[in-house]
PDB file of C-alpha atoms in Angstrom:
ATOM      1  CA  UNK A  61     -44.325 -89.416 143.398  1.00  0.00           C
ATOM      2  CA  UNK A  62     -46.876 -88.015 140.946  1.00  0.00           C
ATOM      3  CA  UNK A  63     -50.543 -87.543 141.820  1.00  0.00           C
ATOM      4  CA  UNK A  64     -51.423 -89.045 138.431  1.00  0.00           C
ATOM      5  CA  UNK A  65     -50.018 -92.495 137.625  1.00  0.00           C
ATOM      6  CA  UNK A  66     -48.757 -93.404 134.170  1.00  0.00           C
ATOM      7  CA  UNK A  67     -46.792 -96.464 133.032  1.00  0.00           C
ATOM      8  CA  UNK A  68     -43.093 -95.561 132.690  1.00  0.00           C
ATOM      9  CA  UNK A  69     -42.855 -97.001 129.211  1.00  0.00           C
ATOM     10  CA  UNK A  70     -44.849 -98.574 126.386  1.00  0.00           C
ATOM     11  CA  UNK A  71     -43.759 -99.934 123.052  1.00  0.00           C
ATOM     12  CA  UNK A  72     -45.253-101.165 119.803  1.00  0.00           C
ATOM     13  CA  UNK A  73     -44.307-101.734 116.193  1.00  0.00           C
ATOM     14  CA  UNK A  74     -44.823 -99.209 113.399  1.00  0.00           C
ATOM     15  CA  UNK A  75     -48.402 -99.198 112.166  1.00  0.00           C
ATOM     16  CA  UNK A  76     -49.735-100.692 115.393  1.00  0.00           C
ATOM     17  CA  UNK A  77     -51.840 -99.100 118.126  1.00  0.00           C
ATOM     18  CA  UNK A  78     -50.723 -98.203 121.624  1.00  0.00           C
ATOM     19  CA  UNK A  79     -52.600 -96.912 124.645  1.00  0.00           C
ATOM     20  CA  UNK A  80     -51.216 -94.924 127.563  1.00  0.00           C
ATOM     21  CA  UNK A  81     -53.160 -94.849 130.801  1.00  0.00           C
ATOM     22  CA  UNK A  82     -53.366 -92.114 133.400  1.00  0.00           C
ATOM     23  CA  UNK A  83     -54.870 -93.013 136.751  1.00  0.00           C
ATOM     24  CA  UNK A  84     -55.995 -90.529 139.373  1.00  0.00           C
ATOM     25  CA  UNK A  85     -58.756 -89.980 141.879  1.00  0.00           C
ATOM     26  CA  UNK A  86     -62.080 -88.240 142.352  1.00  0.00           C
ATOM     27  CA  UNK A  87     -60.317 -85.009 143.317  1.00  0.00           C
ATOM     28  CA  UNK A  88     -58.573 -84.747 139.961  1.00  0.00           C
ATOM     29  CA  UNK A  89     -59.457 -86.901 136.938  1.00  0.00           C
ATOM     30  CA  UNK A  90     -62.788 -87.982 138.375  1.00  0.00           C
ATOM     31  CA  UNK A  91     -64.160 -84.450 138.377  1.00  0.00           C
ATOM     32  CA  UNK A  92     -61.960 -82.437 136.024  1.00  0.00           C
ATOM     33  CA  UNK A  93     -60.945 -82.463 132.395  1.00  0.00           C
ATOM     34  CA  UNK A  94     -57.729 -84.167 131.300  1.00  0.00           C
ATOM     35  CA  UNK A  95     -55.154 -82.986 128.786  1.00  0.00           C
ATOM     36  CA  UNK A  96     -52.318 -84.857 127.066  1.00  0.00           C
ATOM     37  CA  UNK A  97     -48.887 -83.655 125.910  1.00  0.00           C
ATOM     38  CA  UNK A  98     -46.142 -84.977 123.670  1.00  0.00           C
ATOM     39  CA  UNK A  99     -42.531 -84.062 124.390  1.00  0.00           C
ATOM     40  CA  UNK A 100     -39.962 -84.921 121.770  1.00  0.00           C
ATOM     41  CA  UNK A 101     -36.336 -85.123 122.980  1.00  0.00           C
ATOM     42  CA  UNK A 102     -34.849 -81.724 123.711  1.00  0.00           C
ATOM     43  CA  UNK A 103     -38.033 -79.784 122.970  1.00  0.00           C
ATOM     44  CA  UNK A 104     -40.858 -78.134 124.884  1.00  0.00           C
ATOM     45  CA  UNK A 105     -44.062 -80.116 125.490  1.00  0.00           C
ATOM     46  CA  UNK A 106     -46.809 -79.894 122.890  1.00  0.00           C
ATOM     47  CA  UNK A 107     -50.538 -80.091 123.607  1.00  0.00           C
ATOM     48  CA  UNK A 108     -52.288 -82.972 121.853  1.00  0.00           C
ATOM     49  CA  UNK A 109     -55.632 -83.455 123.621  1.00  0.00           C
ATOM     50  CA  UNK A 110     -57.666 -81.212 125.919  1.00  0.00           C
ATOM     51  CA  UNK A 111     -61.033 -81.528 127.669  1.00  0.00           C
ATOM     52  CA  UNK A 112     -60.571 -85.325 127.807  1.00  0.00           C
ATOM     53  CA  UNK A 113     -61.013 -85.991 124.104  1.00  0.00           C
ATOM     54  CA  UNK A 114     -60.702 -82.844 121.991  1.00  0.00           C
ATOM     55  CA  UNK A 115     -57.788 -82.727 119.564  1.00  0.00           C
ATOM     56  CA  UNK A 116     -55.935 -79.450 119.210  1.00  0.00           C
ATOM     57  CA  UNK A 117     -56.167 -78.080 115.694  1.00  0.00           C
ATOM     58  CA  UNK A 118     -53.519 -79.685 113.521  1.00  0.00           C
ATOM     59  CA  UNK A 119     -53.127 -82.831 115.596  1.00  0.00           C
ATOM     60  CA  UNK A 120     -53.667 -85.959 113.450  1.00  0.00           C
ATOM     61  CA  UNK A 121     -56.740 -88.052 114.206  1.00  0.00           C
ATOM     62  CA  UNK A 122     -54.364 -90.935 114.957  1.00  0.00           C
ATOM     63  CA  UNK A 123     -54.277 -89.408 118.439  1.00  0.00           C
ATOM     64  CA  UNK A 124     -57.386 -89.737 120.594  1.00  0.00           C
ATOM     65  CA  UNK A 125     -58.288 -89.339 124.249  1.00  0.00           C
ATOM     66  CA  UNK A 126     -60.913 -90.894 126.465  1.00  0.00           C
ATOM     67  CA  UNK A 127     -61.859 -90.978 130.116  1.00  0.00           C
ATOM     68  CA  UNK A 128     -63.792 -93.291 132.400  1.00  0.00           C
ATOM     69  CA  UNK A 129     -64.228 -92.588 136.083  1.00  0.00           C
ATOM     70  CA  UNK A 130     -60.852 -91.714 137.574  1.00  0.00           C
ATOM     71  CA  UNK A 131     -58.745 -92.910 134.638  1.00  0.00           C
ATOM     72  CA  UNK A 132     -57.922 -91.421 131.268  1.00  0.00           C
ATOM     73  CA  UNK A 133     -56.359 -92.963 128.196  1.00  0.00           C
ATOM     74  CA  UNK A 134     -54.401 -91.676 125.230  1.00  0.00           C
ATOM     75  CA  UNK A 135     -54.559 -93.897 122.158  1.00  0.00           C
ATOM     76  CA  UNK A 136     -52.231 -93.609 119.189  1.00  0.00           C
ATOM     77  CA  UNK A 137     -52.992 -95.606 116.057  1.00  0.00           C
ATOM     78  CA  UNK A 138     -50.875 -96.151 112.945  1.00  0.00           C
ATOM     79  CA  UNK A 139     -47.684 -95.671 114.951  1.00  0.00           C
ATOM     80  CA  UNK A 140     -44.805 -93.896 113.243  1.00  0.00           C
ATOM     81  CA  UNK A 141     -41.173 -93.649 114.290  1.00  0.00           C
ATOM     82  CA  UNK A 142     -41.726 -89.905 114.703  1.00  0.00           C
ATOM     83  CA  UNK A 143     -44.168 -90.648 117.528  1.00  0.00           C
ATOM     84  CA  UNK A 144     -41.299 -91.751 119.768  1.00  0.00           C
ATOM     85  CA  UNK A 145     -41.508 -89.298 122.638  1.00  0.00           C
ATOM     86  CA  UNK A 146     -42.516 -88.835 126.249  1.00  0.00           C
ATOM     87  CA  UNK A 147     -46.245 -88.416 126.853  1.00  0.00           C
ATOM     88  CA  UNK A 148     -47.821 -86.705 129.862  1.00  0.00           C
ATOM     89  CA  UNK A 149     -51.347 -86.378 131.186  1.00  0.00           C
ATOM     90  CA  UNK A 150     -52.442 -83.379 133.250  1.00  0.00           C
ATOM     91  CA  UNK A 151     -55.442 -81.987 135.050  1.00  0.00           C
ATOM     92  CA  UNK A 152     -56.436 -79.874 138.051  1.00  0.00           C
ATOM     93  CA  UNK A 153     -56.691 -81.313 141.541  1.00  0.00           C
ATOM     94  CA  UNK A 154     -59.568 -79.713 143.390  1.00  0.00           C
ATOM     95  CA  UNK A 155     -58.422 -80.877 146.819  1.00  0.00           C
ATOM     96  CA  UNK A 156     -54.884 -79.580 146.390  1.00  0.00           C
ATOM     97  CA  UNK A 157     -55.929 -76.532 144.310  1.00  0.00           C
ATOM     98  CA  UNK A 158     -52.993 -77.216 142.042  1.00  0.00           C
ATOM     99  CA  UNK A 159     -52.323 -78.396 138.542  1.00  0.00           C
ATOM    100  CA  UNK A 160     -50.988 -81.948 138.404  1.00  0.00           C
ATOM    101  CA  UNK A 161     -49.070 -83.959 135.823  1.00  0.00           C
ATOM    102  CA  UNK A 162     -48.574 -87.672 135.410  1.00  0.00           C
ATOM    103  CA  UNK A 163     -45.041 -88.993 135.724  1.00  0.00           C
ATOM    104  CA  UNK A 164     -44.760 -89.429 131.975  1.00  0.00           C
ATOM    105  CA  UNK A 165     -44.638 -92.424 129.630  1.00  0.00           C
ATOM    106  CA  UNK A 166     -41.826 -93.069 127.183  1.00  0.00           C
ATOM    107  CA  UNK A 167     -43.137 -94.445 123.897  1.00  0.00           C
ATOM    108  CA  UNK A 168     -40.783 -96.604 121.855  1.00  0.00           C
ATOM    109  CA  UNK A 169     -41.727 -97.519 118.304  1.00  0.00           C
ATOM    110  CA  UNK A 170     -39.851-100.738 117.659  1.00  0.00           C
TER     111      UNK A 170
ATOM    112  CA  UNK B 201     -48.595 -66.324 116.003  1.00  0.00           C
ATOM    113  CA  UNK B 202     -48.406 -66.934 119.748  1.00  0.00           C
ATOM    114  CA  UNK B 203     -44.873 -66.603 121.079  1.00  0.00           C
ATOM    115  CA  UNK B 204     -43.560 -67.024 124.616  1.00  0.00           C
ATOM    116  CA  UNK B 205     -39.937 -66.186 125.358  1.00  0.00           C
ATOM    117  CA  UNK B 206     -38.459 -66.936 128.767  1.00  0.00           C
ATOM    118  CA  UNK B 207     -35.375 -65.298 130.188  1.00  0.00           C
ATOM    119  CA  UNK B 208     -33.597 -64.881 133.496  1.00  0.00           C
ATOM    120  CA  UNK B 209     -32.327 -68.374 134.129  1.00  0.00           C
ATOM    121  CA  UNK B 210     -28.802 -69.113 135.283  1.00  0.00           C
ATOM    122  CA  UNK B 211     -26.597 -70.426 138.063  1.00  0.00           C
ATOM    123  CA  UNK B 212     -27.457 -69.401 141.610  1.00  0.00           C
ATOM    124  CA  UNK B 213     -26.238 -70.546 145.005  1.00  0.00           C
ATOM    125  CA  UNK B 214     -28.530 -72.347 147.451  1.00  0.00           C
ATOM    126  CA  UNK B 215     -30.549 -69.801 149.392  1.00  0.00           C
ATOM    127  CA  UNK B 216     -30.251 -67.279 146.583  1.00  0.00           C
ATOM    128  CA  UNK B 217     -32.886 -65.576 144.443  1.00  0.00           C
ATOM    129  CA  UNK B 218     -33.680 -65.317 140.759  1.00  0.00           C
ATOM    130  CA  UNK B 219     -36.456 -63.695 138.731  1.00  0.00           C
ATOM    131  CA  UNK B 220     -37.664 -65.308 135.552  1.00  0.00           C
ATOM    132  CA  UNK B 221     -39.505 -63.382 132.860  1.00  0.00           C
ATOM    133  CA  UNK B 222     -41.708 -64.543 129.999  1.00  0.00           C
ATOM    134  CA  UNK B 223     -42.409 -62.101 127.175  1.00  0.00           C
ATOM    135  CA  UNK B 224     -45.651 -62.901 125.391  1.00  0.00           C
ATOM    136  CA  UNK B 225     -46.847 -61.848 121.947  1.00  0.00           C
ATOM    137  CA  UNK B 226     -49.428 -62.776 119.351  1.00  0.00           C
ATOM    138  CA  UNK B 227     -52.467 -62.809 121.648  1.00  0.00           C
ATOM    139  CA  UNK B 228     -54.341 -60.618 124.141  1.00  0.00           C
ATOM    140  CA  UNK B 229     -52.082 -61.376 127.093  1.00  0.00           C
ATOM    141  CA  UNK B 230     -54.332 -59.892 129.788  1.00  0.00           C
ATOM    142  CA  UNK B 231     -57.201 -62.222 128.874  1.00  0.00           C
ATOM    143  CA  UNK B 232     -55.358 -65.464 129.524  1.00  0.00           C
ATOM    144  CA  UNK B 233     -54.159 -67.350 132.552  1.00  0.00           C
ATOM    145  CA  UNK B 234     -50.452 -68.083 132.507  1.00  0.00           C
ATOM    146  CA  UNK B 235     -48.403 -70.771 134.197  1.00  0.00           C
ATOM    147  CA  UNK B 236     -44.896 -71.886 135.017  1.00  0.00           C
ATOM    148  CA  UNK B 237     -44.058 -75.557 134.601  1.00  0.00           C
ATOM    149  CA  UNK B 238     -40.620 -76.972 135.342  1.00  0.00           C
ATOM    150  CA  UNK B 239     -38.688 -80.086 134.413  1.00  0.00           C
ATOM    151  CA  UNK B 240     -35.696 -81.284 136.399  1.00  0.00           C
ATOM    152  CA  UNK B 241     -32.919 -82.928 134.376  1.00  0.00           C
ATOM    153  CA  UNK B 242     -34.093 -86.329 133.170  1.00  0.00           C
ATOM    154  CA  UNK B 243     -37.386 -86.021 135.048  1.00  0.00           C
ATOM    155  CA  UNK B 244     -41.026 -85.365 134.216  1.00  0.00           C
ATOM    156  CA  UNK B 245     -43.096 -82.203 134.066  1.00  0.00           C
ATOM    157  CA  UNK B 246     -43.873 -80.460 137.351  1.00  0.00           C
ATOM    158  CA  UNK B 247     -46.550 -77.755 137.609  1.00  0.00           C
ATOM    159  CA  UNK B 248     -45.224 -74.782 139.599  1.00  0.00           C
ATOM    160  CA  UNK B 249     -47.734 -71.930 139.554  1.00  0.00           C
ATOM    161  CA  UNK B 250     -50.622 -70.314 137.685  1.00  0.00           C
ATOM    162  CA  UNK B 251     -51.997 -66.782 137.623  1.00  0.00           C
ATOM    163  CA  UNK B 252     -55.409 -66.093 136.129  1.00  0.00           C
ATOM    164  CA  UNK B 253     -56.150 -63.376 133.602  1.00  0.00           C
ATOM    165  CA  UNK B 254     -58.140 -60.202 134.040  1.00  0.00           C
ATOM    166  CA  UNK B 255     -61.477 -62.010 134.206  1.00  0.00           C
ATOM    167  CA  UNK B 256     -60.147 -64.231 136.986  1.00  0.00           C
ATOM    168  CA  UNK B 257     -58.887 -61.240 138.914  1.00  0.00           C
ATOM    169  CA  UNK B 258     -55.259 -62.307 138.795  1.00  0.00           C
ATOM    170  CA  UNK B 259     -55.736 -65.124 141.299  1.00  0.00           C
ATOM    171  CA  UNK B 260     -52.618 -67.145 142.006  1.00  0.00           C
ATOM    172  CA  UNK B 261     -52.005 -70.819 142.690  1.00  0.00           C
ATOM    173  CA  UNK B 262     -48.810 -72.561 143.795  1.00  0.00           C
ATOM    174  CA  UNK B 263     -47.445 -76.064 144.178  1.00  0.00           C
ATOM    175  CA  UNK B 264     -46.809 -76.909 147.831  1.00  0.00           C
ATOM    176  CA  UNK B 265     -43.115 -77.362 147.048  1.00  0.00           C
ATOM    177  CA  UNK B 266     -42.716 -73.670 146.160  1.00  0.00           C
ATOM    178  CA  UNK B 267     -45.422 -71.984 148.241  1.00  0.00           C
ATOM    179  CA  UNK B 268     -43.954 -69.210 150.359  1.00  0.00           C
ATOM    180  CA  UNK B 269     -40.731 -69.112 148.316  1.00  0.00           C
ATOM    181  CA  UNK B 270     -41.920 -68.354 144.766  1.00  0.00           C
ATOM    182  CA  UNK B 271     -44.192 -65.531 143.622  1.00  0.00           C
ATOM    183  CA  UNK B 272     -45.909 -65.420 140.252  1.00  0.00           C
ATOM    184  CA  UNK B 273     -46.956 -62.058 138.855  1.00  0.00           C
ATOM    185  CA  UNK B 274     -47.787 -60.377 135.581  1.00  0.00           C
ATOM    186  CA  UNK B 275     -47.554 -56.949 133.985  1.00  0.00           C
ATOM    187  CA  UNK B 276     -50.310 -56.767 131.405  1.00  0.00           C
ATOM    188  CA  UNK B 277     -49.026 -53.420 130.116  1.00  0.00           C
ATOM    189  CA  UNK B 278     -45.757 -55.125 129.185  1.00  0.00           C
ATOM    190  CA  UNK B 279     -47.272 -58.488 128.168  1.00  0.00           C
ATOM    191  CA  UNK B 280     -44.869 -60.136 130.572  1.00  0.00           C
ATOM    192  CA  UNK B 281     -45.146 -62.934 133.123  1.00  0.00           C
ATOM    193  CA  UNK B 282     -42.729 -63.223 136.038  1.00  0.00           C
ATOM    194  CA  UNK B 283     -41.624 -65.790 138.575  1.00  0.00           C
ATOM    195  CA  UNK B 284     -39.715 -64.465 141.578  1.00  0.00           C
ATOM    196  CA  UNK B 285     -37.845 -67.357 143.156  1.00  0.00           C
ATOM    197  CA  UNK B 286     -36.382 -66.944 146.647  1.00  0.00           C
ATOM    198  CA  UNK B 287     -34.681 -69.329 149.071  1.00  0.00           C
ATOM    199  CA  UNK B 288     -33.678 -71.535 146.177  1.00  0.00           C
ATOM    200  CA  UNK B 289     -32.768 -75.152 146.808  1.00  0.00           C
ATOM    201  CA  UNK B 290     -30.835 -77.728 144.817  1.00  0.00           C
ATOM    202  CA  UNK B 291     -34.117 -79.487 144.042  1.00  0.00           C
ATOM    203  CA  UNK B 292     -35.360 -76.370 142.229  1.00  0.00           C
ATOM    204  CA  UNK B 293     -32.792 -77.041 139.495  1.00  0.00           C
ATOM    205  CA  UNK B 294     -34.799 -77.450 136.303  1.00  0.00           C
ATOM    206  CA  UNK B 295     -35.788 -76.031 132.959  1.00  0.00           C
ATOM    207  CA  UNK B 296     -38.619 -73.595 133.646  1.00  0.00           C
ATOM    208  CA  UNK B 297     -41.281 -73.274 130.965  1.00  0.00           C
ATOM    209  CA  UNK B 298     -43.779 -70.472 130.603  1.00  0.00           C
ATOM    210  CA  UNK B 299     -47.121 -71.695 129.245  1.00  0.00           C
ATOM    211  CA  UNK B 300     -50.470 -70.184 128.340  1.00  0.00           C
ATOM    212  CA  UNK B 301     -53.162 -71.877 130.392  1.00  0.00           C
ATOM    213  CA  UNK B 302     -56.838 -72.540 129.801  1.00  0.00           C
ATOM    214  CA  UNK B 303     -59.793 -73.611 131.947  1.00  0.00           C
ATOM    215  CA  UNK B 304     -57.744 -73.791 135.190  1.00  0.00           C
ATOM    216  CA  UNK B 305     -59.815 -75.096 138.096  1.00  0.00           C
ATOM    217  CA  UNK B 306     -61.896 -77.585 136.137  1.00  0.00           C
ATOM    218  CA  UNK B 307     -59.001 -79.236 134.337  1.00  0.00           C
ATOM    219  CA  UNK B 308     -56.148 -77.002 133.266  1.00  0.00           C
ATOM    220  CA  UNK B 309     -54.534 -77.328 129.861  1.00  0.00           C
ATOM    221  CA  UNK B 310     -51.534 -75.542 128.351  1.00  0.00           C
ATOM    222  CA  UNK B 311     -51.858 -74.726 124.664  1.00  0.00           C
ATOM    223  CA  UNK B 312     -48.670 -72.752 124.050  1.00  0.00           C
ATOM    224  CA  UNK B 313     -45.235 -73.171 125.608  1.00  0.00           C
ATOM    225  CA  UNK B 314     -41.998 -71.232 125.585  1.00  0.00           C
ATOM    226  CA  UNK B 315     -38.639 -72.829 124.862  1.00  0.00           C
ATOM    227  CA  UNK B 316     -37.685 -72.872 128.535  1.00  0.00           C
ATOM    228  CA  UNK B 317     -34.927 -71.331 130.631  1.00  0.00           C
ATOM    229  CA  UNK B 318     -32.508 -73.362 132.750  1.00  0.00           C
ATOM    230  CA  UNK B 319     -32.147 -72.635 136.452  1.00  0.00           C
ATOM    231  CA  UNK B 320     -29.251 -74.336 138.229  1.00  0.00           C
ATOM    232  CA  UNK B 321     -28.999 -74.124 142.006  1.00  0.00           C
ATOM    233  CA  UNK B 322     -25.537 -75.145 143.112  1.00  0.00           C
ATOM    234  CA  UNK B 323     -22.621 -73.933 145.197  1.00  0.00           C
TER     235      UNK B 323
END
C-alpha cells in the first residue's frame, strides 16, 4: 500500500482535460514539494513537474501541477493519444525519512 | 547530455547477493544526489535509496523494506553509483533504475533516469 494515494485509472477523450489526484498527509505532501512522472509502456519514467507546479524544460504547457494542503493534482489538457501512460506522484516523507511514490494512475485516451 | 547506464542485474537465488552499478556522464557527478528506484513486474515505482552529493556529505537514506540488507554508495572518482544487495528475497525482483535526484528532504524529484536493469530473485 502506497503512502501517497492515486486513482488506479482515469480516462477521457482526445482534446479533453483530465486531472489526476495524489493524496497524502502533513508528513509528506503537506510540507514538501511534489513531483510528477510519466511512464510510457516499456520505458523509464520521465519527469514532468517538480516543486509542485514547475514544468521541466521541454514539457508542453498542456501539463500542469498544483497543490492544496495534503493533496496534489496533475492536469493534462488537450489530450492526445500519445499521452496514454502511467503517471506517478512523488515527494519526501519527513516522518519516514524516505522518498515516497503514489501507486500510479493509468491514463486511457478513448 | 546526461546519461545514466545501469549494469549488474541478473538471476540470483533467494538469500544471495548482487551489486548494481550506474555509470554517470554529462554532469558533475559529485555535486548531485543519486537514487535507486525499482519497479516490480506490472507494479508501480518504489523508492529504494538515496545518497547525497558532496555538499550533503554523502548521507544515505533507505526504504524500510531494504534497510539492513542494501547499501548505497558512490565513487565520485569513477562517476559511478552502486547498490550492494544482500539477503535477497523474491519480493526484491524488479527493474532497478538509477536516477539523479534533486532537493531530497524537502520534496525529492528525479530529473534523469537510466534505462534500468532487471534483478530476478528465484530458485
